[in-house]
Amino acid sequence: MYYGIIGGTGFEAPFSSAEEKIMETPYGETKLLFPEGKPYVFVSRHGTDHTIPPHQVPYRANIWTLRELGVTEVYGISAVGSLKKEYGPDTVLLCDDFLDFTKSRPTTFYDGDHEPAKHIAMDAPYDATLNRDFEAAFGEPLPRGVYVSTEGPRFESRAEIKFYASIGGDVVGMTNVPEVVLARELGLHYANICHVVNYCTGVSEEMVISKSEGVRARILKAIDQVLSSERSPRKPRIDLL
């Protein structure tokens, strides 16, 4: 059994020497990286050469592939902008909810074409156990927050950022929806770790952009510690209505 890691910008490099495989799915291809001697597989959202923009990531293919491999637990990692001054660059935040402002991407397997229409409960999209295990391995208390998912690839306007903050958002990114939704539809236990790389437009006068390899390395080290430990297999969690 494999665990899964789905990473974005800056998280592919440590896996450059891993074995690559391509898997075909009803939703397109997924490129997988299998690090030697590890119990997990890595999926790069934007491709290892970073040519896939956020709105064209093969989200359904990626999640479908992980399920086909027998994966039941997945860590996503996202580079995000902060909506709050207290979450400055290099803050690590764990998602506990999301707001979806994507527009054109497929967001479900149950579209009536591949699968009959069904409804998935979304009261707890992120797995509390994976969050707690990561926090313990990271070695310090971590904030929980609401991920605002936008369409991209453009950045958000000042008015949009002000609005997202006013309705309860904490960080902004372009990839966690539909990833988290699709993972939940297929019963995967999923958590998303956010690495704040900058303040969003208008949040702060400071134009600070994180280039910290150290924080990225700590995130991957903590995930590796969790997934490489002795763990009892978890059955898929299905909340179809």
PDB file of C-alpha atoms in Angstrom:
ATOM      1  CA  MET A   1       0.000   0.000   0.000  1.00  0.00           C
ATOM      2  CA  TYR A   2       1.200   3.492  -0.843  1.00  0.00           C
ATOM      3  CA  TYR A   3       0.437   6.821   0.705  1.00  0.00           C
ATOM      4  CA  GLY A   4       0.202   9.875  -1.506  1.00  0.00           C
ATOM      5  CA  ILE A   5       1.778  13.321  -1.604  1.00  0.00           C
ATOM      6  CA  ILE A   6       0.582  15.943  -4.085  1.00  0.00           C
ATOM      7  CA  GLY A   7       2.931  18.906  -4.300  1.00  0.00           C
ATOM      8  CA  GLY A   8       3.049  22.227  -6.069  1.00  0.00           C
ATOM      9  CA  THR A   9       5.658  24.843  -6.788  1.00  0.00           C
ATOM     10  CA  GLY A  10       9.053  24.188  -5.220  1.00  0.00           C
ATOM     11  CA  PHE A  11       8.294  20.740  -3.813  1.00  0.00           C
ATOM     12  CA  GLU A  12       9.315  18.610  -6.800  1.00  0.00           C
ATOM     13  CA  ALA A  13      13.086  19.022  -6.533  1.00  0.00           C
ATOM     14  CA  PRO A  14      13.748  16.499  -3.718  1.00  0.00           C
ATOM     15  CA  PHE A  15      12.126  13.817  -5.873  1.00  0.00           C
ATOM     16  CA  SER A  16      14.167  14.483  -9.019  1.00  0.00           C
ATOM     17  CA  SER A  17      15.942  11.116  -8.806  1.00  0.00           C
ATOM     18  CA  ALA A  18      12.773   9.124  -8.115  1.00  0.00           C
ATOM     19  CA  GLU A  19      11.479   6.529 -10.556  1.00  0.00           C
ATOM     20  CA  GLU A  20       8.910   8.018 -12.947  1.00  0.00           C
ATOM     21  CA  LYS A  21       5.806   6.232 -14.172  1.00  0.00           C
ATOM     22  CA  ILE A  22       2.893   7.351 -16.333  1.00  0.00           C
ATOM     23  CA  MET A  23      -0.577   5.979 -15.582  1.00  0.00           C
ATOM     24  CA  GLU A  24      -3.528   6.203 -17.941  1.00  0.00           C
ATOM     25  CA  THR A  25      -6.956   6.961 -16.487  1.00  0.00           C
ATOM     26  CA  PRO A  26     -10.433   7.737 -17.892  1.00  0.00           C
ATOM     27  CA  TYR A  27      -9.515  11.377 -17.161  1.00  0.00           C
ATOM     28  CA  GLY A  28      -6.094  11.567 -18.802  1.00  0.00           C
ATOM     29  CA  GLU A  29      -2.520  10.808 -17.768  1.00  0.00           C
ATOM     30  CA  THR A  30      -0.849  11.157 -14.384  1.00  0.00           C
ATOM     31  CA  LYS A  31       2.903  11.282 -13.896  1.00  0.00           C
ATOM     32  CA  LEU A  32       4.013   9.599 -10.683  1.00  0.00           C
ATOM     33  CA  LEU A  33       7.336   9.715  -8.843  1.00  0.00           C
ATOM     34  CA  PHE A  34       8.248   6.740  -6.660  1.00  0.00           C
ATOM     35  CA  PRO A  35      11.045   7.658  -4.194  1.00  0.00           C
ATOM     36  CA  GLU A  36      13.260   4.643  -3.536  1.00  0.00           C
ATOM     37  CA  GLY A  37      12.512   2.845  -0.292  1.00  0.00           C
ATOM     38  CA  LYS A  38       9.546   5.041   0.643  1.00  0.00           C
ATOM     39  CA  PRO A  39       5.937   3.916   1.255  1.00  0.00           C
ATOM     40  CA  TYR A  40       4.478   6.846  -0.690  1.00  0.00           C
ATOM     41  CA  VAL A  41       4.152   8.151  -4.208  1.00  0.00           C
ATOM     42  CA  PHE A  42       4.541  11.808  -5.239  1.00  0.00           C
ATOM     43  CA  VAL A  43       2.368  13.613  -7.793  1.00  0.00           C
ATOM     44  CA  SER A  44       3.492  16.989  -9.146  1.00  0.00           C
ATOM     45  CA  ARG A  45       0.439  19.176  -9.852  1.00  0.00           C
ATOM     46  CA  HIS A  46       2.142  21.380 -12.428  1.00  0.00           C
ATOM     47  CA  GLY A  47       4.401  18.708 -13.906  1.00  0.00           C
ATOM     48  CA  THR A  48       8.057  18.331 -13.024  1.00  0.00           C
ATOM     49  CA  ASP A  49       8.889  20.946 -15.662  1.00  0.00           C
ATOM     50  CA  HIS A  50       6.163  23.295 -14.328  1.00  0.00           C
ATOM     51  CA  THR A  51       4.260  23.642 -17.607  1.00  0.00           C
ATOM     52  CA  ILE A  52       0.707  22.942 -16.363  1.00  0.00           C
ATOM     53  CA  PRO A  53      -1.209  26.063 -15.199  1.00  0.00           C
ATOM     54  CA  PRO A  54      -3.591  25.768 -12.213  1.00  0.00           C
ATOM     55  CA  HIS A  55      -6.792  25.613 -14.256  1.00  0.00           C
ATOM     56  CA  GLN A  56      -5.425  22.782 -16.432  1.00  0.00           C
ATOM     57  CA  VAL A  57      -4.031  20.486 -13.733  1.00  0.00           C
ATOM     58  CA  PRO A  58      -5.448  16.970 -14.355  1.00  0.00           C
ATOM     59  CA  TYR A  59      -7.047  16.854 -10.915  1.00  0.00           C
ATOM     60  CA  ARG A  60      -9.398  13.974 -11.651  1.00  0.00           C
ATOM     61  CA  ALA A  61      -6.647  11.872 -13.219  1.00  0.00           C
ATOM     62  CA  ASN A  62      -4.350  12.508 -10.238  1.00  0.00           C
ATOM     63  CA  ILE A  63      -6.894  11.505  -7.602  1.00  0.00           C
ATOM     64  CA  TRP A  64      -8.204   8.569  -9.624  1.00  0.00           C
ATOM     65  CA  THR A  65      -4.648   7.233 -10.019  1.00  0.00           C
ATOM     66  CA  LEU A  66      -3.961   7.412  -6.287  1.00  0.00           C
ATOM     67  CA  ARG A  67      -7.159   5.503  -5.541  1.00  0.00           C
ATOM     68  CA  GLU A  68      -6.236   2.867  -8.145  1.00  0.00           C
ATOM     69  CA  LEU A  69      -2.860   2.389  -6.421  1.00  0.00           C
ATOM     70  CA  GLY A  70      -4.628   1.629  -3.154  1.00  0.00           C
ATOM     71  CA  VAL A  71      -3.822   4.949  -1.523  1.00  0.00           C
ATOM     72  CA  THR A  72      -6.172   5.921   1.301  1.00  0.00           C
ATOM     73  CA  GLU A  73      -4.231   8.812   2.905  1.00  0.00           C
ATOM     74  CA  VAL A  74      -2.962  11.876   1.036  1.00  0.00           C
ATOM     75  CA  TYR A  75      -1.071  15.020   1.960  1.00  0.00           C
ATOM     76  CA  GLY A  76      -1.434  17.965  -0.378  1.00  0.00           C
ATOM     77  CA  ILE A  77       1.076  20.820  -0.167  1.00  0.00           C
ATOM     78  CA  SER A  78       0.267  24.306  -1.463  1.00  0.00           C
ATOM     79  CA  ALA A  79       2.184  27.547  -1.871  1.00  0.00           C
ATOM     80  CA  VAL A  80      -0.277  30.314  -0.907  1.00  0.00           C
ATOM     81  CA  GLY A  81      -0.701  34.022  -0.346  1.00  0.00           C
ATOM     82  CA  SER A  82      -1.824  35.346   3.032  1.00  0.00           C
ATOM     83  CA  LEU A  83      -4.989  37.352   3.657  1.00  0.00           C
ATOM     84  CA  LYS A  84      -3.904  38.240   7.198  1.00  0.00           C
ATOM     85  CA  LYS A  85      -0.898  40.140   8.495  1.00  0.00           C
ATOM     86  CA  GLU A  86      -0.338  37.603  11.265  1.00  0.00           C
ATOM     87  CA  TYR A  87       0.334  34.899   8.667  1.00  0.00           C
ATOM     88  CA  GLY A  88       3.491  36.273   7.127  1.00  0.00           C
ATOM     89  CA  PRO A  89       5.812  34.627   4.610  1.00  0.00           C
ATOM     90  CA  ASP A  90       7.053  31.184   5.721  1.00  0.00           C
ATOM     91  CA  THR A  91       4.028  30.582   7.951  1.00  0.00           C
ATOM     92  CA  VAL A  92       2.872  26.961   7.752  1.00  0.00           C
ATOM     93  CA  LEU A  93      -0.906  26.640   8.032  1.00  0.00           C
ATOM     94  CA  LEU A  94      -3.159  23.579   7.991  1.00  0.00           C
ATOM     95  CA  CYS A  95      -6.472  23.772   6.134  1.00  0.00           C
ATOM     96  CA  ASP A  96      -9.692  23.096   8.006  1.00  0.00           C
ATOM     97  CA  ASP A  97     -12.160  24.461   5.417  1.00  0.00           C
ATOM     98  CA  PHE A  98     -12.298  26.105   1.984  1.00  0.00           C
ATOM     99  CA  LEU A  99     -14.101  28.668  -0.140  1.00  0.00           C
ATOM    100  CA  ASP A 100     -14.393  27.847  -3.844  1.00  0.00           C
ATOM    101  CA  PHE A 101     -14.112  30.608  -6.458  1.00  0.00           C
ATOM    102  CA  THR A 102     -12.960  28.443  -9.355  1.00  0.00           C
ATOM    103  CA  LYS A 103     -14.916  28.712 -12.591  1.00  0.00           C
ATOM    104  CA  SER A 104     -14.095  26.372 -15.457  1.00  0.00           C
ATOM    105  CA  ARG A 105     -12.490  23.205 -14.106  1.00  0.00           C
ATOM    106  CA  PRO A 106     -14.231  19.822 -13.649  1.00  0.00           C
ATOM    107  CA  THR A 107     -15.003  19.499  -9.945  1.00  0.00           C
ATOM    108  CA  THR A 108     -16.600  16.042  -9.624  1.00  0.00           C
ATOM    109  CA  PHE A 109     -16.414  12.441 -10.767  1.00  0.00           C
ATOM    110  CA  TYR A 110     -20.209  12.247 -10.515  1.00  0.00           C
ATOM    111  CA  ASP A 111     -20.981  14.267 -13.640  1.00  0.00           C
ATOM    112  CA  GLY A 112     -23.544  11.944 -15.197  1.00  0.00           C
ATOM    113  CA  ASP A 113     -21.106  10.922 -17.958  1.00  0.00           C
ATOM    114  CA  HIS A 114     -18.560   8.767 -16.127  1.00  0.00           C
ATOM    115  CA  GLU A 115     -20.563   8.199 -12.948  1.00  0.00           C
ATOM    116  CA  PRO A 116     -24.243   8.777 -12.003  1.00  0.00           C
ATOM    117  CA  ALA A 117     -25.039  11.926 -10.042  1.00  0.00           C
ATOM    118  CA  LYS A 118     -24.284  11.721  -6.320  1.00  0.00           C
ATOM    119  CA  HIS A 119     -23.724  14.229  -3.540  1.00  0.00           C
ATOM    120  CA  ILE A 120     -20.742  14.200  -1.201  1.00  0.00           C
ATOM    121  CA  ALA A 121     -20.835  15.615   2.325  1.00  0.00           C
ATOM    122  CA  MET A 122     -18.309  18.413   2.791  1.00  0.00           C
ATOM    123  CA  ASP A 123     -18.700  19.244   6.473  1.00  0.00           C
ATOM    124  CA  ALA A 124     -15.138  18.038   7.194  1.00  0.00           C
ATOM    125  CA  PRO A 125     -13.139  18.155   3.953  1.00  0.00           C
ATOM    126  CA  TYR A 126      -9.716  17.899   5.623  1.00  0.00           C
ATOM    127  CA  ASP A 127      -8.641  14.964   7.764  1.00  0.00           C
ATOM    128  CA  ALA A 128      -8.082  15.879  11.414  1.00  0.00           C
ATOM    129  CA  THR A 129      -5.847  12.862  12.075  1.00  0.00           C
ATOM    130  CA  LEU A 130      -3.441  13.717   9.259  1.00  0.00           C
ATOM    131  CA  ASN A 131      -3.383  17.319  10.458  1.00  0.00           C
ATOM    132  CA  ARG A 132      -2.562  16.308  14.032  1.00  0.00           C
ATOM    133  CA  ASP A 133       0.102  13.823  12.938  1.00  0.00           C
ATOM    134  CA  PHE A 134       1.786  16.411  10.736  1.00  0.00           C
ATOM    135  CA  GLU A 135       1.712  19.042  13.479  1.00  0.00           C
ATOM    136  CA  ALA A 136       3.347  16.608  15.919  1.00  0.00           C
ATOM    137  CA  ALA A 137       6.062  15.713  13.408  1.00  0.00           C
ATOM    138  CA  PHE A 138       6.631  19.379  12.516  1.00  0.00           C
ATOM    139  CA  GLY A 139       7.300  20.031  16.186  1.00  0.00           C
ATOM    140  CA  GLU A 140       5.255  23.143  16.899  1.00  0.00           C
ATOM    141  CA  PRO A 141       1.616  24.265  17.095  1.00  0.00           C
ATOM    142  CA  LEU A 142       0.283  25.278  13.691  1.00  0.00           C
ATOM    143  CA  PRO A 143      -2.679  27.519  12.829  1.00  0.00           C
ATOM    144  CA  ARG A 144      -5.747  26.132  11.059  1.00  0.00           C
ATOM    145  CA  GLY A 145      -7.431  28.225   8.424  1.00  0.00           C
ATOM    146  CA  VAL A 146      -9.748  28.624   5.462  1.00  0.00           C
ATOM    147  CA  TYR A 147      -8.250  28.177   1.985  1.00  0.00           C
ATOM    148  CA  VAL A 148      -9.745  30.405  -0.725  1.00  0.00           C
ATOM    149  CA  SER A 149      -9.363  28.711  -4.108  1.00  0.00           C
ATOM    150  CA  THR A 150      -9.327  31.003  -7.161  1.00  0.00           C
ATOM    151  CA  GLU A 151      -9.228  30.126 -10.841  1.00  0.00           C
ATOM    152  CA  GLY A 152      -5.874  31.614 -11.821  1.00  0.00           C
ATOM    153  CA  PRO A 153      -3.508  31.752 -13.489  1.00  0.00           C
ATOM    154  CA  ARG A 154      -3.740  35.494 -12.826  1.00  0.00           C
ATOM    155  CA  PHE A 155      -3.343  36.865  -9.327  1.00  0.00           C
ATOM    156  CA  GLU A 156      -6.296  38.405  -7.524  1.00  0.00           C
ATOM    157  CA  SER A 157      -7.323  42.077  -7.564  1.00  0.00           C
ATOM    158  CA  ARG A 158      -7.269  44.282  -4.451  1.00  0.00           C
ATOM    159  CA  ALA A 159     -11.067  44.244  -4.323  1.00  0.00           C
ATOM    160  CA  GLU A 160     -11.171  40.456  -4.543  1.00  0.00           C
ATOM    161  CA  ILE A 161      -8.616  40.074  -1.759  1.00  0.00           C
ATOM    162  CA  LYS A 162     -10.546  42.480   0.461  1.00  0.00           C
ATOM    163  CA  PHE A 163     -13.721  40.491  -0.201  1.00  0.00           C
ATOM    164  CA  TYR A 164     -12.126  37.101   0.495  1.00  0.00           C
ATOM    165  CA  ALA A 165     -10.777  38.355   3.818  1.00  0.00           C
ATOM    166  CA  SER A 166     -14.163  39.813   4.771  1.00  0.00           C
ATOM    167  CA  ILE A 167     -15.945  36.470   4.350  1.00  0.00           C
ATOM    168  CA  GLY A 168     -13.534  34.447   6.462  1.00  0.00           C
ATOM    169  CA  GLY A 169     -10.656  33.457   4.202  1.00  0.00           C
ATOM    170  CA  ASP A 170      -7.144  33.091   5.611  1.00  0.00           C
ATOM    171  CA  VAL A 171      -4.993  32.156   2.613  1.00  0.00           C
ATOM    172  CA  VAL A 172      -5.426  32.176  -1.157  1.00  0.00           C
ATOM    173  CA  GLY A 173      -4.272  29.614  -3.695  1.00  0.00           C
ATOM    174  CA  MET A 174      -5.253  28.269  -7.114  1.00  0.00           C
ATOM    175  CA  THR A 175      -5.160  24.487  -6.775  1.00  0.00           C
ATOM    176  CA  ASN A 176      -6.825  23.017  -3.691  1.00  0.00           C
ATOM    177  CA  VAL A 177     -10.260  22.940  -5.300  1.00  0.00           C
ATOM    178  CA  PRO A 178     -11.223  20.596  -6.867  1.00  0.00           C
ATOM    179  CA  GLU A 179      -8.396  18.455  -5.443  1.00  0.00           C
ATOM    180  CA  VAL A 180      -9.863  18.227  -1.940  1.00  0.00           C
ATOM    181  CA  VAL A 181     -13.388  17.634  -3.283  1.00  0.00           C
ATOM    182  CA  LEU A 182     -12.292  14.835  -5.615  1.00  0.00           C
ATOM    183  CA  ALA A 183     -10.268  13.199  -2.849  1.00  0.00           C
ATOM    184  CA  ARG A 184     -13.328  13.207  -0.617  1.00  0.00           C
ATOM    185  CA  GLU A 185     -15.526  11.787  -3.384  1.00  0.00           C
ATOM    186  CA  LEU A 186     -13.261   8.746  -3.687  1.00  0.00           C
ATOM    187  CA  GLY A 187     -12.997   8.303   0.068  1.00  0.00           C
ATOM    188  CA  LEU A 188      -9.385   9.399   0.504  1.00  0.00           C
ATOM    189  CA  HIS A 189      -8.334  10.809   3.859  1.00  0.00           C
ATOM    190  CA  TYR A 190      -6.864  14.131   2.732  1.00  0.00           C
ATOM    191  CA  ALA A 191      -5.065  17.022   4.424  1.00  0.00           C
ATOM    192  CA  ASN A 192      -3.569  20.134   2.869  1.00  0.00           C
ATOM    193  CA  ILE A 193      -0.506  21.944   4.198  1.00  0.00           C
ATOM    194  CA  CYS A 194      -0.101  25.584   3.188  1.00  0.00           C
ATOM    195  CA  HIS A 195       3.276  27.294   2.916  1.00  0.00           C
ATOM    196  CA  VAL A 196       2.718  31.076   2.881  1.00  0.00           C
ATOM    197  CA  VAL A 197       5.082  32.611   0.336  1.00  0.00           C
ATOM    198  CA  ASN A 198       3.781  36.195   0.272  1.00  0.00           C
ATOM    199  CA  TYR A 199       1.077  38.596   1.433  1.00  0.00           C
ATOM    200  CA  CYS A 200      -1.841  38.979  -0.961  1.00  0.00           C
ATOM    201  CA  THR A 201      -2.331  42.237  -2.834  1.00  0.00           C
ATOM    202  CA  GLY A 202      -3.111  45.099  -0.452  1.00  0.00           C
ATOM    203  CA  VAL A 203      -2.695  43.113   2.782  1.00  0.00           C
ATOM    204  CA  SER A 204       0.687  44.569   3.657  1.00  0.00           C
ATOM    205  CA  GLU A 205       3.026  47.239   2.303  1.00  0.00           C
ATOM    206  CA  GLU A 206       5.857  44.743   2.685  1.00  0.00           C
ATOM    207  CA  MET A 207       6.733  43.091  -0.610  1.00  0.00           C
ATOM    208  CA  VAL A 208       8.274  40.033   1.015  1.00  0.00           C
ATOM    209  CA  ILE A 209       8.393  36.788  -0.951  1.00  0.00           C
ATOM    210  CA  SER A 210       9.575  33.608   0.702  1.00  0.00           C
ATOM    211  CA  LYS A 211      12.381  31.718  -0.969  1.00  0.00           C
ATOM    212  CA  SER A 212      12.978  29.535   2.035  1.00  0.00           C
ATOM    213  CA  GLU A 213      14.229  26.108   1.069  1.00  0.00           C
ATOM    214  CA  GLY A 214      14.410  25.414   4.803  1.00  0.00           C
ATOM    215  CA  VAL A 215      10.643  25.621   5.342  1.00  0.00           C
ATOM    216  CA  ARG A 216       9.916  23.425   2.332  1.00  0.00           C
ATOM    217  CA  ALA A 217      12.472  20.906   3.591  1.00  0.00           C
ATOM    218  CA  ARG A 218      10.849  20.895   7.063  1.00  0.00           C
ATOM    219  CA  ILE A 219       7.410  20.275   5.561  1.00  0.00           C
ATOM    220  CA  LEU A 220       8.624  17.333   3.497  1.00  0.00           C
ATOM    221  CA  LYS A 221      10.626  15.943   6.402  1.00  0.00           C
ATOM    222  CA  ALA A 222       7.553  16.019   8.666  1.00  0.00           C
ATOM    223  CA  ILE A 223       5.378  14.348   6.026  1.00  0.00           C
ATOM    224  CA  ASP A 224       8.031  11.688   5.491  1.00  0.00           C
ATOM    225  CA  GLN A 225       8.177  11.087   9.255  1.00  0.00           C
ATOM    226  CA  VAL A 226       4.404  10.600   9.431  1.00  0.00           C
ATOM    227  CA  LEU A 227       4.058   8.358   6.394  1.00  0.00           C
ATOM    228  CA  SER A 228       7.202   6.321   7.059  1.00  0.00           C
ATOM    229  CA  SER A 229       6.115   5.482  10.612  1.00  0.00           C
ATOM    230  CA  GLU A 230       4.218   2.317  11.465  1.00  0.00           C
ATOM    231  CA  ARG A 231       0.610   3.085  10.612  1.00  0.00           C
ATOM    232  CA  SER A 232      -2.495   0.952  10.603  1.00  0.00           C
ATOM    233  CA  PRO A 233      -4.193   0.987   7.178  1.00  0.00           C
ATOM    234  CA  ARG A 234      -7.285   3.176   7.116  1.00  0.00           C
ATOM    235  CA  LYS A 235     -10.343   2.196   5.147  1.00  0.00           C
ATOM    236  CA  PRO A 236     -11.702   4.687   2.589  1.00  0.00           C
ATOM    237  CA  ARG A 237     -14.142   7.193   4.013  1.00  0.00           C
ATOM    238  CA  ILE A 238     -17.262   7.599   1.906  1.00  0.00           C
ATOM    239  CA  ASP A 239     -19.898  10.202   2.749  1.00  0.00           C
ATOM    240  CA  LEU A 240     -22.265   9.981  -0.198  1.00  0.00           C
ATOM    241  CA  LEU A 241     -25.809  11.257   0.231  1.00  0.00           C
TER     242      LEU A 241
END
